[in-house]
CSV table of C-alpha atoms and ligand atoms in Angstrom, one decimal:
chain,number,residue,atom,x,y,z
Q,1,MET,CA,76.7,101.9,88.3
Q,2,THR,CA,76.8,103.0,92.0
Q,3,THR,CA,79.9,104.8,93.1
Q,4,LEU,CA,81.6,104.1,96.4
Q,5,LEU,CA,84.4,106.1,98.0
Q,6,LEU,CA,86.9,104.2,100.1
Q,7,ILE,CA,88.1,106.7,102.7
Q,8,GLY,CA,91.4,106.2,104.5
Q,9,ARG,CA,93.2,102.9,104.2
Q,10,ALA,CA,91.4,100.8,101.5
Q,11,HIS,CA,91.4,97.3,103.0
Q,12,PRO,CA,92.3,94.8,100.2
Q,13,ARG,CA,89.0,92.9,100.9
Q,14,PHE,CA,87.0,96.0,100.0
Q,15,ARG,CA,88.4,96.0,96.5
Q,16,GLU,CA,88.1,92.2,96.2
Q,17,LYS,CA,84.4,92.2,97.2
Q,18,LEU,CA,83.2,95.5,95.8
Q,19,SER,CA,85.1,96.1,92.5
Q,20,ASP,CA,82.7,93.9,90.4
Q,21,GLY,CA,79.5,95.6,91.3
Q,22,PHE,CA,80.6,99.2,92.0
Q,23,GLU,CA,82.7,102.0,90.7
Q,24,LEU,CA,85.4,102.5,93.4
Q,25,LEU,CA,87.0,105.8,94.1
Q,26,GLU,CA,89.7,106.3,96.8
Q,27,LEU,CA,90.5,109.1,99.2
Q,28,PRO,CA,93.5,108.7,101.4
Q,29,ASP,CA,92.5,111.3,104.0
Q,30,SER,CA,89.2,112.3,105.5
Q,31,ARG,CA,89.3,116.0,104.8
Q,32,PRO,CA,86.1,117.5,103.2
Q,33,GLU,CA,88.4,119.7,101.1
Q,34,SER,CA,89.8,116.6,99.4
Q,35,ILE,CA,86.4,115.7,97.9
Q,36,THR,CA,86.5,116.5,94.2
Q,37,PRO,CA,83.4,117.7,92.2
Q,38,ASP,CA,83.3,114.2,90.5
Q,39,MET,CA,83.1,112.5,94.0
Q,40,ALA,CA,80.5,115.0,95.2
Q,41,ALA,CA,78.3,114.3,92.1
Q,42,LYS,CA,78.6,110.5,92.2
Q,43,VAL,CA,79.4,109.0,95.6
Q,44,GLU,CA,76.4,107.2,97.3
Q,45,GLY,CA,78.3,105.1,99.8
Q,46,VAL,CA,81.6,105.3,101.7
Q,47,THR,CA,83.8,103.1,103.8
Q,48,THR,CA,85.5,104.8,106.7
Q,49,PHE,CA,88.0,104.0,109.4
Q,50,ASN,CA,86.0,105.8,112.1
Q,51,ASP,CA,86.4,109.3,110.7
Q,52,MET,CA,83.3,110.9,109.3
Q,53,THR,CA,82.5,114.4,110.3
Q,54,PRO,CA,79.4,116.4,109.5
Q,55,ALA,CA,81.4,118.5,107.0
Q,56,LEU,CA,82.5,115.3,105.2
Q,57,ILE,CA,78.9,114.1,105.1
Q,58,ASP,CA,77.8,117.5,103.7
Q,59,ALA,CA,80.5,117.4,101.1
Q,60,LEU,CA,78.8,114.2,99.6
Q,61,PRO,CA,75.3,115.4,98.8
Q,62,ASN,CA,74.2,112.0,97.3
Q,63,LEU,CA,75.5,109.9,100.2
Q,64,LYS,CA,73.2,107.2,101.4
Q,65,ILE,CA,75.3,104.9,103.6
Q,66,VAL,CA,78.5,105.1,105.7
Q,67,ALA,CA,80.0,101.7,106.4
Q,68,ASN,CA,82.5,101.9,109.3
Q,69,PHE,CA,85.4,99.6,109.8
Q,70,GLY,CA,85.2,98.9,113.6
Q,71,VAL,CA,82.4,98.2,116.1
Q,72,GLY,CA,83.2,101.5,117.8
Q,73,TYR,CA,81.9,104.4,115.6
Q,74,ASP,CA,82.6,107.3,117.9
Q,75,GLY,CA,84.5,109.1,115.0
Q,76,VAL,CA,81.4,108.9,112.8
Q,77,ASP,CA,78.7,111.5,113.6
Q,78,ALA,CA,75.8,109.1,113.5
Q,79,ALA,CA,73.3,111.5,114.9
Q,80,TYR,CA,74.1,114.0,112.1
Q,81,ALA,CA,74.0,111.2,109.5
Q,82,ALA,CA,70.6,110.2,110.9
Q,83,GLY,CA,69.3,113.7,110.5
Q,84,LYS,CA,70.3,113.6,106.8
Q,85,GLY,CA,68.7,110.2,106.2
Q,86,VAL,CA,72.1,108.5,105.9
Q,87,ILE,CA,72.5,105.0,107.2
Q,88,VAL,CA,75.6,104.2,109.3
Q,89,THR,CA,76.8,100.6,109.8
Q,90,ASN,CA,79.5,99.2,112.0
Q,91,THR,CA,81.2,95.7,112.6
Q,92,PRO,CA,79.8,94.1,115.7
Q,93,ASP,CA,80.0,90.4,116.7
Q,94,VAL,CA,82.8,89.4,114.3
Q,95,LEU,CA,85.5,90.7,116.5
Q,96,ASP,CA,84.1,89.9,120.0
Q,97,GLU,CA,86.1,86.7,120.6
Q,98,GLU,CA,89.4,88.1,119.3
Q,99,VAL,CA,89.1,91.2,121.4
Q,100,ALA,CA,88.1,89.1,124.5
Q,101,ASP,CA,91.2,86.8,123.9
Q,102,THR,CA,93.5,89.8,123.7
Q,103,THR,CA,92.0,91.3,126.9
Q,104,ILE,CA,92.8,88.1,128.8
Q,105,GLY,CA,96.3,88.2,127.4
Q,106,LEU,CA,96.7,91.8,128.5
Q,107,LEU,CA,95.4,91.0,131.9
Q,108,LEU,CA,97.9,88.1,132.4
Q,109,ASN,CA,100.7,90.2,130.9
Q,110,THR,CA,100.0,92.9,133.4
Q,111,LEU,CA,99.6,90.7,136.4
Q,112,ARG,CA,102.4,88.2,135.7
Q,113,GLN,CA,104.8,90.6,133.8
Q,114,LEU,CA,105.2,88.1,131.0
Q,115,PRO,CA,106.5,90.6,128.4
Q,116,ARG,CA,109.2,91.7,130.8
Q,117,ALA,CA,110.1,88.1,131.6
Q,118,GLU,CA,110.5,87.3,127.9
Q,119,ALA,CA,112.6,90.5,127.4
Q,120,TYR,CA,114.8,89.3,130.3
Q,121,LEU,CA,115.4,85.9,128.6
Q,122,ARG,CA,116.1,87.5,125.2
Q,123,GLU,CA,118.6,89.8,126.7
Q,124,GLY,CA,120.6,86.8,128.1
Q,125,ARG,CA,119.9,87.8,131.7
Q,126,TRP,CA,118.5,84.4,132.7
Q,127,LEU,CA,122.0,82.9,132.1
Q,128,ARG,CA,123.8,86.0,133.5
Q,129,ASP,CA,121.7,87.0,136.4
Q,130,GLY,CA,119.6,84.0,137.3
Q,131,ALA,CA,115.9,83.5,137.6
Q,132,PHE,CA,113.5,86.3,136.7
Q,133,PRO,CA,112.0,87.9,139.8
Q,134,LEU,CA,108.7,86.5,141.1
Q,135,SER,CA,105.7,88.5,139.9
Q,136,PRO,CA,104.2,90.5,142.8
Q,137,LEU,CA,100.7,90.1,141.3
Q,138,THR,CA,98.6,87.1,140.3
Q,139,LEU,CA,95.2,86.4,138.9
Q,140,ARG,CA,94.6,83.9,141.7
Q,141,GLY,CA,92.0,85.0,144.1
Q,142,ARG,CA,91.1,88.2,142.2
Q,143,HIS,CA,87.6,89.7,142.0
Q,144,ILE,CA,87.1,91.2,138.5
Q,145,GLY,CA,84.8,94.2,137.9
Q,146,MET,CA,83.6,94.5,134.3
Q,147,TYR,CA,82.9,98.1,133.3
Q,148,GLY,CA,80.7,97.2,130.3
Q,149,MET,CA,78.9,93.9,129.7
Q,150,GLY,CA,78.0,94.2,126.1
Q,151,ARG,CA,78.9,91.9,123.2
Q,152,ILE,CA,82.7,92.0,124.0
Q,153,GLY,CA,82.3,92.3,127.8
Q,154,GLN,CA,80.2,89.1,127.9
Q,155,GLN,CA,82.9,87.2,125.9
Q,156,ILE,CA,85.6,88.5,128.4
Q,157,ALA,CA,83.5,87.4,131.3
Q,158,ARG,CA,82.8,83.9,129.8
Q,159,ARG,CA,86.6,83.4,129.5
Q,160,LEU,CA,87.2,84.7,133.0
Q,161,GLU,CA,84.7,82.0,134.3
Q,162,GLY,CA,87.3,79.4,133.2
Q,163,PHE,CA,89.9,81.1,135.4
Q,164,ASN,CA,87.9,80.5,138.5
Q,165,VAL,CA,87.7,84.2,139.6
Q,166,ARG,CA,84.7,86.1,140.9
Q,167,ILE,CA,83.0,88.5,138.4
Q,168,SER,CA,80.9,91.6,139.0
Q,169,TYR,CA,79.9,94.4,136.6
Q,170,HIS,CA,78.6,97.9,136.1
Q,171,THR,CA,76.5,99.2,133.2
Q,172,ARG,CA,73.7,101.7,133.1
Q,173,SER,CA,71.1,98.9,133.2
Q,174,PRO,CA,71.4,95.5,134.8
Q,175,ARG,CA,71.2,92.5,132.4
Q,176,ALA,CA,68.8,89.7,133.1
Q,177,ASP,CA,70.9,87.3,131.0
Q,178,VAL,CA,74.2,87.3,132.9
Q,179,PRO,CA,74.8,85.6,136.3
Q,180,TYR,CA,77.2,88.2,137.7
Q,181,GLU,CA,76.7,90.6,140.6
Q,182,TYR,CA,75.5,94.1,139.4
Q,183,HIS,CA,76.6,97.4,140.8
Q,184,ALA,CA,74.6,100.5,140.0
Q,185,THR,CA,77.6,102.9,140.0
Q,186,LEU,CA,81.2,102.6,138.8
Q,187,LYS,CA,82.4,103.7,142.2
Q,188,ASP,CA,80.5,100.9,144.0
Q,189,LEU,CA,82.0,98.4,141.5
Q,190,ALA,CA,85.5,99.8,141.9
Q,191,ALA,CA,85.2,99.6,145.7
Q,192,ALA,CA,83.9,96.0,145.6
Q,193,VAL,CA,86.6,94.5,143.3
Q,194,ASP,CA,90.4,94.6,142.9
Q,195,THR,CA,90.5,94.4,139.1
Q,196,LEU,CA,88.7,96.6,136.7
Q,197,ILE,CA,88.3,95.8,133.0
Q,198,CYS,CA,86.9,98.7,130.9
Q,199,ILE,CA,85.1,97.8,127.7
Q,200,VAL,CA,82.6,100.6,127.2
Q,201,PRO,CA,82.2,102.8,124.1
Q,202,LYS,CA,83.5,106.4,123.8
Q,203,THR,CA,80.4,108.6,124.5
Q,204,PRO,CA,80.0,111.9,126.3
Q,205,GLU,CA,79.0,110.0,129.4
Q,206,THR,CA,82.1,107.7,129.5
Q,207,ARG,CA,84.7,110.5,129.3
Q,208,TRP,CA,87.4,110.3,132.1
Q,209,THR,CA,85.0,108.2,134.2
Q,210,VAL,CA,88.0,106.1,135.4
Q,211,ASN,CA,89.7,108.9,137.3
Q,212,ALA,CA,91.5,109.5,140.6
Q,213,GLU,CA,88.3,108.8,142.6
Q,214,ILE,CA,87.7,105.4,140.9
Q,215,LEU,CA,91.3,104.4,141.1
Q,216,SER,CA,91.5,105.1,144.8
Q,217,ALA,CA,88.3,103.1,145.3
Q,218,LEU,CA,90.0,100.2,143.4
Q,219,GLY,CA,92.8,100.4,146.0
Q,220,PRO,CA,96.4,99.5,146.5
Q,221,ASP,CA,96.0,95.9,145.2
Q,222,GLY,CA,94.0,97.2,142.3
Q,223,VAL,CA,94.7,96.6,138.6
Q,224,MET,CA,93.0,98.5,135.8
Q,225,ILE,CA,92.7,97.2,132.3
Q,226,ASN,CA,91.3,99.3,129.4
Q,227,VAL,CA,90.4,97.8,126.0
Q,228,GLY,CA,87.4,100.1,125.2
Q,229,ARG,CA,88.6,103.6,124.3
Q,230,GLY,CA,91.4,105.8,125.8
Q,231,TRP,CA,88.9,108.6,126.4
Q,232,THR,CA,87.4,106.6,129.3
Q,233,VAL,CA,90.6,106.8,131.5
Q,234,HIS,CA,92.0,110.0,132.9
Q,235,GLU,CA,95.6,109.2,132.0
Q,236,ASP,CA,97.2,111.8,134.2
Q,237,ASP,CA,95.2,110.5,137.2
Q,238,LEU,CA,96.3,107.0,136.3
Q,239,ALA,CA,100.0,107.9,136.1
Q,240,ASP,CA,99.7,109.7,139.4
Q,241,ALA,CA,97.9,106.7,141.1
Q,242,LEU,CA,100.7,104.4,139.8
Q,243,ALA,CA,103.4,106.7,141.0
Q,244,ARG,CA,101.8,106.9,144.5
Q,245,LYS,CA,101.2,103.2,144.5
Q,246,ALA,CA,97.5,103.9,145.0
Q,247,ILE,CA,96.9,101.0,142.6
Q,248,ALA,CA,99.1,98.0,141.8
Q,249,GLY,CA,99.2,98.0,138.0
Q,250,ALA,CA,97.5,98.7,134.7
Q,251,GLY,CA,97.1,97.3,131.2
Q,252,LEU,CA,96.1,99.5,128.3
Q,253,ASP,CA,95.4,98.7,124.6
Q,254,VAL,CA,93.9,102.2,123.9
Q,255,PHE,CA,95.0,105.7,124.6
Q,256,GLU,CA,93.2,109.1,124.5
Q,257,ALA,CA,95.4,110.7,121.9
Q,258,GLU,CA,96.8,107.5,120.3
Q,259,PRO,CA,99.2,106.8,118.7
Q,260,CYS,CA,100.6,109.3,121.2
Q,261,LEU,CA,100.6,108.4,124.9
Q,262,PRO,CA,101.8,110.0,128.1
Q,263,GLU,CA,105.6,109.3,128.5
Q,264,ALA,CA,104.9,108.7,132.2
Q,265,LEU,CA,103.0,105.5,131.5
Q,266,THR,CA,106.0,103.9,129.7
Q,267,ALA,CA,108.2,104.2,132.9
Q,268,PHE,CA,106.3,101.8,135.1
Q,269,ASP,CA,107.3,98.1,135.3
Q,270,ASN,CA,103.8,97.2,136.5
Q,271,VAL,CA,102.1,98.6,133.4
Q,272,SER,CA,101.6,96.6,130.2
Q,273,LEU,CA,101.0,98.6,127.0
Q,274,LEU,CA,99.7,97.5,123.6
Q,275,PRO,CA,99.3,99.6,120.4
Q,276,HIS,CA,95.5,99.1,119.9
Q,277,VAL,CA,95.8,95.5,118.7
Q,278,ALA,CA,92.8,93.8,120.4
Q,279,SER,CA,91.1,92.9,117.1
Q,280,ALA,CA,94.3,92.9,115.0
Q,281,SER,CA,94.7,89.4,113.6
Q,282,VAL,CA,94.5,89.0,109.8
Q,283,ALA,CA,91.5,86.7,110.2
Q,284,THR,CA,89.5,89.0,112.4
Q,285,ARG,CA,90.3,92.2,110.4
Q,286,ASN,CA,89.3,90.3,107.2
Q,287,ALA,CA,86.0,89.4,108.8
Q,288,MET,CA,85.5,93.0,109.8
Q,289,ALA,CA,86.3,94.2,106.2
Q,290,ASP,CA,83.9,91.6,104.8
Q,291,LEU,CA,81.1,92.9,107.0
Q,292,VAL,CA,81.9,96.5,105.9
Q,293,ALA,CA,81.6,95.4,102.2
Q,294,ASP,CA,78.6,93.1,102.8
Q,295,ASN,CA,76.7,96.0,104.4
Q,296,LEU,CA,77.2,98.1,101.2
Q,297,ILE,CA,76.3,95.1,98.9
Q,298,SER,CA,73.2,94.4,100.9
Q,299,TRP,CA,72.1,98.1,101.0
Q,300,PHE,CA,72.5,98.7,97.3
Q,301,GLY,CA,71.4,95.2,96.3
Q,302,ALA,CA,68.7,94.2,98.7
Q,303,GLY,CA,67.7,97.6,100.1
Q,304,ARG,CA,68.7,96.8,103.7
Q,305,PRO,CA,71.9,97.1,105.8
Q,306,ILE,CA,73.1,94.2,107.8
Q,307,THR,CA,74.4,95.9,110.9
Q,308,PRO,CA,73.0,99.5,111.2
Q,309,VAL,CA,74.0,101.4,114.4
Q,310,PRO,CA,71.1,102.3,116.8
Q,311,GLU,CA,71.1,106.0,115.7
Q,312,THR,CA,70.2,104.9,112.2
Q,313,PRO,CA,67.9,101.9,112.6
Q,314,PHE,CA,66.6,100.3,109.4
Q,315,ARG,CA,62.9,101.0,109.0
Q,316,GLY,CA,62.2,98.9,105.9
L,1,NAP,P1,78.3,97.0,123.2
L,1,NAP,O1,77.8,95.6,122.9
L,1,NAP,O2,77.4,98.1,122.7
L,1,NAP,O3,78.5,97.1,124.8
L,1,NAP,C1,78.7,98.3,125.4
L,1,NAP,C2,78.6,98.1,126.9
L,1,NAP,O4,78.9,99.3,127.6
L,1,NAP,C3,77.2,97.7,127.4
L,1,NAP,O5,77.2,96.8,128.4
L,1,NAP,C4,76.6,99.1,127.9
L,1,NAP,O6,75.6,98.8,128.8
L,1,NAP,C5,77.9,99.7,128.5
L,1,NAP,N1,77.8,101.1,128.6
L,1,NAP,C6,77.7,102.0,127.6
L,1,NAP,N2,77.6,103.3,128.1
L,1,NAP,C7,77.8,103.2,129.4
L,1,NAP,C8,77.9,104.1,130.5
L,1,NAP,N3,77.7,105.4,130.3
L,1,NAP,N4,78.0,103.6,131.7
L,1,NAP,C9,78.2,102.3,132.0
L,1,NAP,N5,78.1,101.3,131.0
L,1,NAP,C10,77.9,101.8,129.7
L,1,NAP,O7,79.7,97.3,122.6
L,1,NAP,P2,80.9,96.2,122.3
L,1,NAP,O8,80.7,95.6,121.0
L,1,NAP,O9,81.0,95.3,123.5
L,1,NAP,O10,82.1,97.2,122.2
L,1,NAP,C11,82.4,98.1,123.3
L,1,NAP,C12,83.5,99.1,122.8
L,1,NAP,O11,84.8,98.5,122.8
L,1,NAP,C13,83.4,99.7,121.4
L,1,NAP,O12,82.5,100.7,121.4
L,1,NAP,C14,84.8,100.1,121.1
L,1,NAP,O13,85.0,101.5,121.5
L,1,NAP,C15,85.7,99.2,122.0
L,1,NAP,N6,86.5,98.3,121.2
L,1,NAP,C16,87.8,98.3,121.3
L,1,NAP,C17,88.6,97.5,120.5
L,1,NAP,C18,90.1,97.5,120.6
L,1,NAP,O14,90.7,97.1,119.6
L,1,NAP,N7,90.7,97.8,121.7
L,1,NAP,C19,88.0,96.5,119.7
L,1,NAP,C20,86.6,96.5,119.7
L,1,NAP,C21,85.8,97.4,120.4
L,1,NAP,P3,74.4,99.9,129.1
L,1,NAP,O15,74.0,100.3,127.8
L,1,NAP,O16,73.4,99.1,129.9
L,1,NAP,O17,75.0,101.0,129.9
L,2,8YV,C1,90.0,98.4,115.5
L,2,8YV,C2,88.3,98.9,117.3
L,2,8YV,O1,91.3,98.6,115.9
L,2,8YV,O2,86.3,97.9,116.4
L,2,8YV,C3,86.8,98.8,117.1
L,2,8YV,O3,86.1,99.6,117.6
L,2,8YV,O4,88.7,99.7,118.0
L,2,8YV,C4,89.2,97.9,116.6
L,2,8YV,O5,88.6,96.7,116.3
L,2,8YV,C5,89.7,99.6,114.7
L,2,8YV,O6,88.3,99.7,114.3
L,2,8YV,C6,90.5,99.6,113.4
L,2,8YV,O7,90.5,100.8,112.8
């Protein structure tokens, strides 16, 4: 019987779907030192929550497949896995709409200060102090710049079309299949729009790309929303731009050192913060867990993964 190692949190759906056909071992942390000789001898497939280092791959000499829970797999060294002939899979598509829905919620929360308005009501201040102050910002008349126009970016843009706002985007290559205005650089995009939505992966090229220069190009009416990875935004530059009123607001679901975040960001009324919940509904997380399990079932049963990442394409 094939042995799988469930690394980190073992989603209940992993056990439900995999316990019939596989021997399941569990490892609560991702440290290579925690691998026992029994695991090293037997494990052929793993599930991971985006934490698979070269040392951990090396500690499992019979490893054939790493099934990541999450579309972003920046914590899995996929190039190293490819060099060792190990397939890596992720969970694209099944979370696109949920993440896009949450992005729209975060955008509206940031512009219209809805979490603050609700807190005001719950604190009894409506009765005591009168109406909640008018929101200085609105979605009306905004020009949205999408930094990223992949699976999730396109779902965000589709939703924004319904809000009757102008949409532009920047990616490395223009897409023939979207109707939005393309900008060849992030700086050009930031200068052209007043609202930037970041939905790019964590790669060496995207680090701190949203920095002081981009925020000042966005301008004093500018609002920046990040749902990709915290690594893309220079958080000190962002706090500084907010303090100087160089931009008008920000909404963040992800942080560079999450779950820690710069104290400074929590002090602004014009900032809306979420604890990395864009895909976090029971239904969507179940769909992601099912895809993790189905990749393993398909690999060991039919000899092919369902959603391999580009670094480890399936070559039949
Ligand atoms: P995707 O389909 O691969 O799209 C990625 C987009 O980013 C593409 O449009 C790509 O276009 C663009 N891009 C990549 N590198 C770039 C660069 N250096 N400069 C400019 N554009 C660049 O990925 P996805 O499924 O939409 O997911 C995107 C990311 O969202 C994930 O990797 C993950 O980190 C994050 N995410 C976060 C949450 C959350 O809970 N907050 C949930 C799901 C996903 P080009 O290749 O043409 O440049
Ligand atoms: C999840 C995500 O929060 O898919 C991703 O890349 O960031 C989110 O959907 C994460 O994968 C859960 O560990």
